Coordinates of C-alpha atoms and ligand atoms in Angstrom, one line a residue:
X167 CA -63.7 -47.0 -149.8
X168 CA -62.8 -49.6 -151.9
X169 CA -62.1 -47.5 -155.1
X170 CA -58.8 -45.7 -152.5
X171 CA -57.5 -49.1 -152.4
X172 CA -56.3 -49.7 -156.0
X173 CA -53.6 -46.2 -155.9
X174 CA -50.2 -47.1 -154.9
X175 CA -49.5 -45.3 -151.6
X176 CA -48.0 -41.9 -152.0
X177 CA -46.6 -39.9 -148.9
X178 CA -45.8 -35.8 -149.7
X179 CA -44.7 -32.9 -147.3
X180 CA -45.9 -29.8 -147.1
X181 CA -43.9 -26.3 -146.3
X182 CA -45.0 -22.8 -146.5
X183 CA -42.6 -20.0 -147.6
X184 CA -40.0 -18.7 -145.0
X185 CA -39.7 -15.3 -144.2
X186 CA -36.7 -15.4 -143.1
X187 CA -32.8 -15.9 -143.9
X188 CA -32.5 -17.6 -140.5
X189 CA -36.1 -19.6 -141.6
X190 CA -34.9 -20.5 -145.1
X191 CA -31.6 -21.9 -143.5
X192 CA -33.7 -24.4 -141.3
X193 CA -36.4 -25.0 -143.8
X194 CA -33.5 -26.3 -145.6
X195 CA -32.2 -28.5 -142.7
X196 CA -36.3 -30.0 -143.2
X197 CA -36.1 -30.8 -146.3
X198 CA -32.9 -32.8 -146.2
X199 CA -34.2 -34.5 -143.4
X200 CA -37.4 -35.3 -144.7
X201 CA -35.7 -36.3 -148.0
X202 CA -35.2 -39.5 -146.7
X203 CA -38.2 -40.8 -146.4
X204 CA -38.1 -40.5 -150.4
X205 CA -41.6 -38.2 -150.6
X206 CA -43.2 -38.3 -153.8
X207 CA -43.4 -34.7 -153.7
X208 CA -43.1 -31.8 -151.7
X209 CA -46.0 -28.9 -151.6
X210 CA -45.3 -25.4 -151.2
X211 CA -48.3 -22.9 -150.4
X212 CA -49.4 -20.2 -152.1
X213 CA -50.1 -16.5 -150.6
X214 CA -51.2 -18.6 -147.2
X215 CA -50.4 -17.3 -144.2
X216 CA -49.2 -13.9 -145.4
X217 CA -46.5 -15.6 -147.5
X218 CA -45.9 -13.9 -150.8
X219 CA -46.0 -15.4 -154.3
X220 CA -42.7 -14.9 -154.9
X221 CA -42.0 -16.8 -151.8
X222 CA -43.5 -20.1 -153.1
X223 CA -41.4 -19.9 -156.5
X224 CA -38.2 -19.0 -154.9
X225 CA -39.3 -22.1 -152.3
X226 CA -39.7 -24.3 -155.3
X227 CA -36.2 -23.5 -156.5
X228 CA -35.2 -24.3 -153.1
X229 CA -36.6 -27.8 -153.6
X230 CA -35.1 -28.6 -156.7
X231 CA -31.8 -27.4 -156.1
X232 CA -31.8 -30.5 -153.5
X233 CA -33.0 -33.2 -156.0
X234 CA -36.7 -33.7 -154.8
X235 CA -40.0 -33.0 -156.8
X236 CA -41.9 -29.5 -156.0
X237 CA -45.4 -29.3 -156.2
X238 CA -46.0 -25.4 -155.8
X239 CA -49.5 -24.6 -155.0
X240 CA -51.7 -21.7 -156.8
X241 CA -54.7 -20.0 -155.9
X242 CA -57.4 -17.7 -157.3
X243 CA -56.7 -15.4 -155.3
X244 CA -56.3 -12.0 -157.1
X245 CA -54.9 -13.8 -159.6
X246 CA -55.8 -12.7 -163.6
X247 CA -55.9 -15.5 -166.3
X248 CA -52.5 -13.6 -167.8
X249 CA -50.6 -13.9 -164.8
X250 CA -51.6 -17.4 -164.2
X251 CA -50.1 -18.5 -167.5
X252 CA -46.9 -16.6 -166.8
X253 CA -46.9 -18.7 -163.8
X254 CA -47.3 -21.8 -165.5
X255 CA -44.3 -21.3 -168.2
X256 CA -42.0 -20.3 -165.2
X257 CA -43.0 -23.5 -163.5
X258 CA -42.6 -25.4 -166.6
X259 CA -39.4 -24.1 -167.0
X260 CA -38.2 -24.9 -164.0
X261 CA -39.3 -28.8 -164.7
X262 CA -42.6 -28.5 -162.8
X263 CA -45.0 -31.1 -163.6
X264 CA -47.4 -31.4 -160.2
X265 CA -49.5 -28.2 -159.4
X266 CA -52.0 -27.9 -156.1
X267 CA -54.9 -25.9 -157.5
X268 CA -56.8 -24.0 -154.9
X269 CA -59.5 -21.1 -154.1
X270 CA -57.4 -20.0 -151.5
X271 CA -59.1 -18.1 -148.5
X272 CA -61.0 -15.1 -148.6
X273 CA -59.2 -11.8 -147.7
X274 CA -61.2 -10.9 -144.2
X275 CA -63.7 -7.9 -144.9
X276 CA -62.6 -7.6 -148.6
X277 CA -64.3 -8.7 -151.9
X278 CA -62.5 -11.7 -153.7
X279 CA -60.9 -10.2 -156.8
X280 CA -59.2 -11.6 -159.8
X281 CA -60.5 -14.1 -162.6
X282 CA -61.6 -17.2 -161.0
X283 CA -64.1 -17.3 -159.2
X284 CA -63.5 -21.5 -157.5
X285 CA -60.5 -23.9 -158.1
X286 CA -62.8 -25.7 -160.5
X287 CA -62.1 -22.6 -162.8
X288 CA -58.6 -22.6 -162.1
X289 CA -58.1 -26.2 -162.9
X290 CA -60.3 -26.1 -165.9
X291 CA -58.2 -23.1 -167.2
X292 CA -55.0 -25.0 -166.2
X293 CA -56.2 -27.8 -168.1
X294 CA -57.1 -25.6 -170.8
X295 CA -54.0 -24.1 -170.9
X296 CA -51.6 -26.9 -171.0
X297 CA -53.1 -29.9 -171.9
X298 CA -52.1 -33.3 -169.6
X299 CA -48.8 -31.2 -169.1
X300 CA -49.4 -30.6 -165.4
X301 CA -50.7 -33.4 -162.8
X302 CA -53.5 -31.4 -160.7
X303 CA -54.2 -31.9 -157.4
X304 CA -57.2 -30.1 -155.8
X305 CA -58.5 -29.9 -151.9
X306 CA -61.1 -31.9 -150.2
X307 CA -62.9 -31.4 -147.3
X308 CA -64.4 -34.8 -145.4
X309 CA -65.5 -32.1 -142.2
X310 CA -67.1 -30.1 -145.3
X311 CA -65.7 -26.5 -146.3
X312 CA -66.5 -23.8 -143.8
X313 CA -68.6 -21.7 -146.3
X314 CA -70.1 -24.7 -147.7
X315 CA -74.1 -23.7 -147.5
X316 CA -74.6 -27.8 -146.8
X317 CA -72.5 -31.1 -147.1
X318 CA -74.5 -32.6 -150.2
X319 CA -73.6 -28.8 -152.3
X320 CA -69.3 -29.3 -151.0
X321 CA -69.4 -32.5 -152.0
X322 CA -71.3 -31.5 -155.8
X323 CA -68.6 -28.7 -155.4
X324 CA -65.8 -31.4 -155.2
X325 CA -67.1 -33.3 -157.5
X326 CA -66.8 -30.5 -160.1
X327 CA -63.5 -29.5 -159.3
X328 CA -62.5 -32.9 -160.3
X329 CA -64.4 -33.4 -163.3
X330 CA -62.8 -30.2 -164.3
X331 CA -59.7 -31.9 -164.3
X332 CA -58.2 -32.6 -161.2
X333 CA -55.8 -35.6 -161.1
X334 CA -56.3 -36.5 -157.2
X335 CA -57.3 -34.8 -153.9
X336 CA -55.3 -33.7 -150.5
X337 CA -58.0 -33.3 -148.0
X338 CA -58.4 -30.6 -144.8
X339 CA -56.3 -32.4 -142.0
X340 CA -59.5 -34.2 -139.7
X341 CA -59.3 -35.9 -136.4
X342 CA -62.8 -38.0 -137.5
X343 CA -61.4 -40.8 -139.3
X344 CA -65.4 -41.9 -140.0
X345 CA -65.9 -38.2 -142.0
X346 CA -63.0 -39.4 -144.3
X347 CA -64.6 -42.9 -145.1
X348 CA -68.0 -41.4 -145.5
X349 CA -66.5 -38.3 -147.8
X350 CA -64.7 -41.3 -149.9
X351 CA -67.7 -43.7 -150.2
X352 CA -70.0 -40.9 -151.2
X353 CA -67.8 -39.8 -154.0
X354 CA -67.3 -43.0 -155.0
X355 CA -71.3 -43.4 -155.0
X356 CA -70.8 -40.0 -157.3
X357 CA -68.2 -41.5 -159.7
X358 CA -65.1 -39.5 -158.4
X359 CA -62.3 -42.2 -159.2
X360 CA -59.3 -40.7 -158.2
X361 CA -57.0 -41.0 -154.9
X362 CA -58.0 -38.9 -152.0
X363 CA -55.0 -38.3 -149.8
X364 CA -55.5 -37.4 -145.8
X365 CA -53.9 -34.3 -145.0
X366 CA -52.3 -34.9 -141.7
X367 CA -51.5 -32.3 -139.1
X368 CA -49.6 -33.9 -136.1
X369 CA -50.3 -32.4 -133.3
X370 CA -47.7 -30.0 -131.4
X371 CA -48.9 -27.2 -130.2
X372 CA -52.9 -26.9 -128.8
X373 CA -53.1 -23.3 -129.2
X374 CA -52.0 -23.2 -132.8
X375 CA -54.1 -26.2 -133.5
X376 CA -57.0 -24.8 -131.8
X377 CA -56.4 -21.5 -133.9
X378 CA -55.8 -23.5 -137.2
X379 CA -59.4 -25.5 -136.5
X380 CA -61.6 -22.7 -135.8
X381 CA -60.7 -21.0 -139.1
X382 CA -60.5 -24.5 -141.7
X383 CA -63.1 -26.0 -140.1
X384 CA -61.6 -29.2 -138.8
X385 CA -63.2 -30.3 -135.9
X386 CA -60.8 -31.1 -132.6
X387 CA -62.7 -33.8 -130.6
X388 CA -63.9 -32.9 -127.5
X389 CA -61.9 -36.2 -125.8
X390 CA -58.5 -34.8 -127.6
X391 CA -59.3 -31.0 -126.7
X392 CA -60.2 -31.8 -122.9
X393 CA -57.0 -33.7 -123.2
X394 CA -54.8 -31.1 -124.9
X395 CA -56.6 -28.1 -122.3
X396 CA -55.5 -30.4 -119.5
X397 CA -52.2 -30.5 -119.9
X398 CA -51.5 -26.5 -119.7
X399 CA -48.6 -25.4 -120.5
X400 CA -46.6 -29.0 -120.5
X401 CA -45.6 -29.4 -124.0
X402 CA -44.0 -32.6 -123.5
X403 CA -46.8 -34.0 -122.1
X404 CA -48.8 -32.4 -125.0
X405 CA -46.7 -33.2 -127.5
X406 CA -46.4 -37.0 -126.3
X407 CA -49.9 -37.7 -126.2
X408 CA -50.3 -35.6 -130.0
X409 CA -48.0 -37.8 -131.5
X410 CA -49.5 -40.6 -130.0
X411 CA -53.4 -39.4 -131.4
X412 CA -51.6 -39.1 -134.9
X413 CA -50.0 -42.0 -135.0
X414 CA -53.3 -44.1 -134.3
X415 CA -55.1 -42.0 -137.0
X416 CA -52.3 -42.5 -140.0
X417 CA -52.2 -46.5 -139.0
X418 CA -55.8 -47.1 -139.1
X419 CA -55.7 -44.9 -142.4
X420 CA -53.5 -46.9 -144.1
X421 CA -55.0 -49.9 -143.1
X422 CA -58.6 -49.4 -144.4
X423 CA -57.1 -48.3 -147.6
X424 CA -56.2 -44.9 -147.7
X425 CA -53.7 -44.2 -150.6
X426 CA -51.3 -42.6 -148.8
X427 CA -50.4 -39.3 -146.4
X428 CA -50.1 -36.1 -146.6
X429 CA -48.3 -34.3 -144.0
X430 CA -49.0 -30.3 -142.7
X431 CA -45.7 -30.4 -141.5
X432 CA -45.2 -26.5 -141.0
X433 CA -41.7 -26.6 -142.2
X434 CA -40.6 -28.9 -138.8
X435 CA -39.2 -32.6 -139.5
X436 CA -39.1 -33.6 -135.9
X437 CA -43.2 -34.3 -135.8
X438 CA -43.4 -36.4 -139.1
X439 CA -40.4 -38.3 -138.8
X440 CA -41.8 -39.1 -135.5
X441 CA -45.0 -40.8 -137.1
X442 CA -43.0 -41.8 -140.1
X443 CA -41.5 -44.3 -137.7
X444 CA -43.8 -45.3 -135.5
X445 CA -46.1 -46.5 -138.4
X446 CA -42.7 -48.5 -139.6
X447 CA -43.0 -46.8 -143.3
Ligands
FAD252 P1 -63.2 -24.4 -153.8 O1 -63.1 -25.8 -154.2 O2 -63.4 -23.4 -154.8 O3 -64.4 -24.3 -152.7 C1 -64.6 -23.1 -151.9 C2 -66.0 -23.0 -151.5 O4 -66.9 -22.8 -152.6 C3 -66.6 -24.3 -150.8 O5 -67.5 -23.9 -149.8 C4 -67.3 -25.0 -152.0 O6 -68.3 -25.8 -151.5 C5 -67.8 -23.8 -152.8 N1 -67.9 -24.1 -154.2 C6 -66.9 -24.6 -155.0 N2 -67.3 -24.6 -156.3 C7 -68.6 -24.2 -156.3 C8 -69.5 -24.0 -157.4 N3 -69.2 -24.3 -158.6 N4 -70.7 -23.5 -157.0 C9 -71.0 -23.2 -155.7 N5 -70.2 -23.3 -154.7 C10 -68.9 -23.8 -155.0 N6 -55.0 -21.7 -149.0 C11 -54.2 -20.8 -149.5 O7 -54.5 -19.6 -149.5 N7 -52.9 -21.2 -150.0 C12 -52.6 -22.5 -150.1 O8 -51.5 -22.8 -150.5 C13 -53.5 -23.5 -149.6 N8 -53.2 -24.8 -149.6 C14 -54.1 -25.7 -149.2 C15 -53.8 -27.1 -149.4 C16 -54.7 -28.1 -149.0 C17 -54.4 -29.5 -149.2 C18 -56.0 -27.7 -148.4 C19 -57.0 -28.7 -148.0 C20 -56.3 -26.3 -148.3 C21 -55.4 -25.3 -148.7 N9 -55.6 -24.0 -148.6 C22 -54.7 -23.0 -149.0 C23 -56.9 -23.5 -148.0 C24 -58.0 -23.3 -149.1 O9 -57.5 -22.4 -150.1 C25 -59.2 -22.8 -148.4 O10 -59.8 -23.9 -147.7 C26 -60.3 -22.2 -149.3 O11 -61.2 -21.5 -148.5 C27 -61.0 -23.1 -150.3 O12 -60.2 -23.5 -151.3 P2 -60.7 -24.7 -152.3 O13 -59.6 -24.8 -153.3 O14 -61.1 -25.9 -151.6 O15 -62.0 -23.9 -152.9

């Protein structure tokens, strides 16, 4: 865990492309919001949650156009090695310099198509491609990857994708603070030197949280679940007690070490700034 401790602390947000006019509007109000708490970036996803492509660069316009750095995600998804460059000059015309690599998810009962295969290809082709042009973040996994066939081969899997080129790591949003420390000490036992951000999900809503776990693979403890089933439909009360949960997991990060945060926030302020304060950031 040690090897965390030497990053300077870096907070980002993360949004997913509105489908809306009425959605872009507010997504707007968000960012302005969130602004303030002078993020040192903000992530836009890629083709997640039946989002388009087009809706992450028009997204990362959005982001620019009020005077805060974009990190637009990309995936393999169907994606060729030609179109992947296009992307890139677009983005580095823009003024993009911070890319989330990814595999993206699999399409359900279709084969994965286009020309990479795992983000370790896409970074190594990114890297390829442009040089040190592009800071690369990649995704980790201290609960371990769904489809991972055990932990040992996601972390060997991780360990690659960084090698490839990665610059630092956002992990899968976990409950378990010990997975996290264990995932950090055993890739510092592998020579992975580079910051490993929590991914933070504050909790708001059981039912899309439940929905969210059962498909990523991050495990909701049974204590917080009983908790969360308990309180029906009384979002207050879940709500409360959610903001309390992440509030104790984000402080006891940041004191053992962790370089930073990474908040889901799914395109609400309310829930971060929330936490933001409570930790006194
Ligand atoms: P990979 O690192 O390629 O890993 C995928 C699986 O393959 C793992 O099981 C791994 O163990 C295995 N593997 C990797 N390399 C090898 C190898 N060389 N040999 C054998 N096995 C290997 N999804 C989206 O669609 N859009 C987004 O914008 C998006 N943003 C995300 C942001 C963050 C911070 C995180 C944590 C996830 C995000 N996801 C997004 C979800 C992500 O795409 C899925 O979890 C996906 O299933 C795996 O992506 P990956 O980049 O981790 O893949």
């Amino acid at each position: 865990m040690d090897s965390q401790k030497k990053y300077p602390r870096t907070f980002s947000f993360e949004f997913f492309p509105p489908r809306t006019p009425e959605a872009q509007l507010s997504l707007r109000e968000t960012i302005n919001q969130l602004a303030q708490l002078k993020p040192k970036f903000l992530s836009v996803t890629f083709g997640a949650g039946g989002s388009t492509r087009e809706g992450t660069y028009e997204t990362v316009k959005q982001i620019l156009a009020l005077k805060q750095n974009a990190a637009p995600h990309i995936s393999c998804m169907g994606t060729t090695r030609p179109e992947v460059r296009a992307l890139l000059d677009a983005y580095r015309q823009l003024g993009i310099r911070h890319l989330v690599a990814l595999r993206g998810d699999l399409p359900k009962n279709a084969p994965q198509t286009g020309d990479f295969r795992y983000a370790s290809d896409l970074v190594a082709f990114i890297r390829d491609a442009t040089g040190d042009e592009f800071i690369i973040d990649v995704a980790a996994y201290p609960e371990f990857h769904p489809e991972a066939p055990c932990p040992e081969a996601d972390i060997r899997a991780f360990v690659t994708k960084v090698k490839a080129g990665a610059n630092s790591a956002i992990t899968q949003y976990f409950f378990n603070i010990d997975a996290y420390w264990r995932f950090v000490d055993e890739c510092e036992a592998m020579r992975v030197d580079v910051p490993i951000v929590p991914g933070i999900m504050p909790i708001t809503n059981f039912k899309q949280l439940a929905r969210f776990s059962d498909t990523c693979g991050a495990e909701i403890p049974r204590w917080i679940r009983k908790r969360l089933e308990g309180y029906g439909n009384d979002l207050d009360s879940i709500r409360a007690f959610g903001l309390d949960v992440t509030t104790d997991l984000c402080d006891k990060l940041l004191d053992g070490g962790a370089p930073g945060l990474h908040f889901y926030t799914l395109n609400r302020a309310g829930p971060t700034c929330t936490v933001w304060e409570r930790l006194g950031l």
